[in-house]
Structure formats: C-alpha cells, structure tokens
Coordinates of C-alpha atoms and ligand atoms in Angstrom, one line a residue:
M683 CA 61.0 121.5 117.2
M684 CA 61.4 118.5 119.4
N685 CA 58.2 117.6 121.3
G686 CA 59.8 114.7 123.1
C687 CA 57.7 112.1 121.2
V688 CA 59.9 109.1 120.2
F689 CA 57.5 108.2 117.3
C690 CA 57.5 111.7 116.0
D691 CA 61.3 111.4 115.9
V692 CA 60.8 108.1 114.1
A693 CA 58.4 109.6 111.6
K694 CA 60.8 112.4 110.9
N695 CA 63.8 110.0 110.5
R696 CA 65.6 111.5 113.5
I697 CA 65.9 108.0 115.0
K698 CA 67.1 105.0 113.0
T699 CA 64.5 102.3 112.8
W700 CA 64.1 99.0 110.9
T701 CA 61.6 100.6 108.6
F702 CA 60.1 98.4 105.8
Y703 CA 57.3 100.7 104.6
E704 CA 56.6 104.5 104.5
D705 CA 54.6 106.9 102.6
K706 CA 53.2 110.4 103.1
L707 CA 50.8 109.3 105.8
I708 CA 52.2 106.3 107.6
K709 CA 55.3 104.4 108.5
A710 CA 55.9 100.8 109.5
F711 CA 58.9 99.3 111.2
F712 CA 60.1 96.5 113.5
D713 CA 59.4 97.0 117.2
I714 CA 62.9 97.1 118.8
H715 CA 61.4 95.3 121.9
P716 CA 59.8 92.4 119.9
A717 CA 57.4 89.9 121.5
N718 CA 58.1 87.6 118.5
L719 CA 60.1 87.8 115.3
G720 CA 58.3 90.1 112.9
H721 CA 56.6 92.2 115.7
S722 CA 55.9 95.4 113.9
L723 CA 54.5 98.9 114.5
I724 CA 52.4 101.0 112.1
I725 CA 52.3 104.7 113.0
P726 CA 50.8 107.8 111.4
R727 CA 53.5 110.3 110.5
K728 CA 51.7 113.1 112.2
H729 CA 51.4 113.2 115.9
Y730 CA 48.0 112.0 117.3
S731 CA 47.8 110.8 120.9
S732 CA 44.4 109.2 120.5
I733 CA 42.7 107.2 117.8
V734 CA 39.8 109.7 117.8
E735 CA 42.1 112.4 116.5
V736 CA 43.3 110.3 113.5
P737 CA 41.5 111.1 110.3
D738 CA 39.6 108.1 108.9
S739 CA 41.6 108.2 105.7
V740 CA 44.8 107.7 107.8
L741 CA 43.2 104.9 109.9
L742 CA 42.1 103.2 106.7
N743 CA 45.7 103.3 105.4
M744 CA 47.1 102.0 108.7
F745 CA 44.7 99.0 108.8
S746 CA 45.0 98.3 105.1
L747 CA 48.8 98.1 105.6
A748 CA 48.2 95.8 108.6
K749 CA 46.3 93.4 106.3
K750 CA 49.0 93.5 103.6
L751 CA 51.7 93.0 106.2
I752 CA 49.9 89.8 107.4
L753 CA 49.7 88.6 103.8
T754 CA 53.4 89.3 103.4
Y755 CA 54.4 87.5 106.6
R756 CA 52.4 84.5 105.4
E757 CA 54.5 84.4 102.3
V758 CA 57.9 85.4 103.7
L759 CA 57.9 83.8 107.1
S760 CA 55.1 81.3 106.8
I761 CA 53.4 82.9 109.8
K762 CA 49.6 82.6 109.8
D763 CA 48.5 83.8 113.2
F764 CA 48.7 87.4 114.5
N765 CA 47.4 89.8 117.1
I766 CA 46.6 93.3 115.8
L767 CA 46.8 95.5 118.9
L768 CA 46.1 99.2 119.5
S769 CA 46.2 100.4 123.1
E770 CA 44.2 103.6 123.7
G771 CA 45.2 105.4 126.8
R772 CA 47.4 104.8 129.8
E773 CA 45.1 102.4 131.6
A774 CA 45.0 100.3 128.4
G775 CA 48.8 100.1 128.4
Q776 CA 49.6 102.8 125.9
E777 CA 53.2 103.7 126.8
I778 CA 54.0 106.1 123.9
P779 CA 51.3 108.8 123.4
H780 CA 51.5 108.6 119.6
V781 CA 48.9 106.3 118.1
H782 CA 50.5 103.0 117.0
V783 CA 49.2 99.6 115.9
H784 CA 51.2 96.5 116.9
I785 CA 51.2 93.5 114.5
I786 CA 52.4 90.6 116.5
P787 CA 53.0 87.3 114.8
R788 CA 51.9 84.3 117.0
F789 CA 53.3 80.8 117.3
A790 CA 52.3 77.8 119.4
G791 CA 53.9 78.1 122.9
D792 CA 55.4 81.6 122.3
G793 CA 54.6 82.7 125.8
V794 CA 52.9 86.0 124.7
V795 CA 49.9 86.5 127.0
F796 CA 46.7 88.5 126.7
N797 CA 44.7 87.5 129.7
W798 CA 41.7 88.8 131.5
K799 CA 39.3 87.4 134.1
E800 CA 35.8 87.1 132.6
K801 CA 33.2 89.3 134.3
N802 CA 30.1 87.5 133.2
E803 CA 27.9 89.4 135.7
L804 CA 28.3 92.4 133.4
T805 CA 26.0 90.8 130.8
T806 CA 23.0 92.0 132.8
Q807 CA 23.8 95.5 131.7
F808 CA 23.8 94.6 128.0
P809 CA 20.2 95.6 127.3
R810 CA 20.6 99.2 128.5
L811 CA 24.1 99.6 127.1
Q812 CA 23.1 98.2 123.7
K813 CA 20.4 100.9 123.4
E814 CA 22.7 103.7 124.5
I815 CA 25.5 102.7 122.2
Q816 CA 23.3 102.1 119.2
E817 CA 21.8 105.6 119.5
K818 CA 25.1 107.5 120.1
L819 CA 26.9 105.6 117.4
K820 CA 24.1 106.3 114.9
S821 CA 24.5 110.0 115.6
L822 CA 28.3 109.8 115.0
I823 CA 27.9 107.8 111.8
L824 CA 25.3 110.1 110.3
K825 CA 27.5 113.2 110.9
Ligands
LIG2257 ZN1 54.4 111.9 118.2

C-alpha cells in the first residue's frame, strides 16, 4: 500500500536513491537537494513521523551510523566539520513527516546558514524550567 510518504518509498526501494548503507532497521543515502557535497540522510526503514515514536534501539543505530559516516567522510573526503540535524515537526522545518537525520558536511564560506536571534531575557525562566524538566525527565528515564 502506498501511504504517500516519499521516505517509505525510499525505504522500500520504490524510488531510486544514492544509497550507501542499509540494513534491517535503517537506510542512508545522499540528499538529492544537497547543501554541500556529502549531505546525507539517515532514515528508519519503518514509518515514524516523530522521534518520540522511534524505538531507542533504532535511534541508537541511526546516530551510531551518523558517527561512523563522519569518520568515513574524514577519511574519504577529508571533511572534518559537520552539522547533524533532525527537525521535529512543521514549525521546526520538518518537510517530510518521516523521521530523518541530516548529516551536512561544512566548509569555510559554504553559505549554509543556521541563524537565530538570541533571546537572552529567557534566562530568567531557567530556575523554574530546570526544576520542571529535571522532575519530568527523571520519571521518563526511570520508566
Ligand atoms: Zn514514511
């Protein structure tokens, strides 16, 4: 069944991609709209629209591959700087609702921009937020 998800089609080999790694859980390929040479995507083979749905074992494999890909690019392309980017949700810029991690090689003067205006006034909320986050996180981790 087609669910209209381009990364599900990629995962099921219905779309040709420049894949350089795949196993039972994940797949990695070049982004066809690259920000730089070597810009790659790592996806779970199963459809998850949010990172919170992805089993920890799959996330571990995705980020472990990201690490090994960086080691590989260091060797093969002599690239040493990268952004690892996962956009969660529409307001964060997630365009395809199938979890994916971008590995973006970076070079001096490459014109790739991640930019935000610092909202330093928000630091006054840190004490309250620290307490709330600590408590909730502890309950999730002890589950
Ligand atoms: Zn999908």
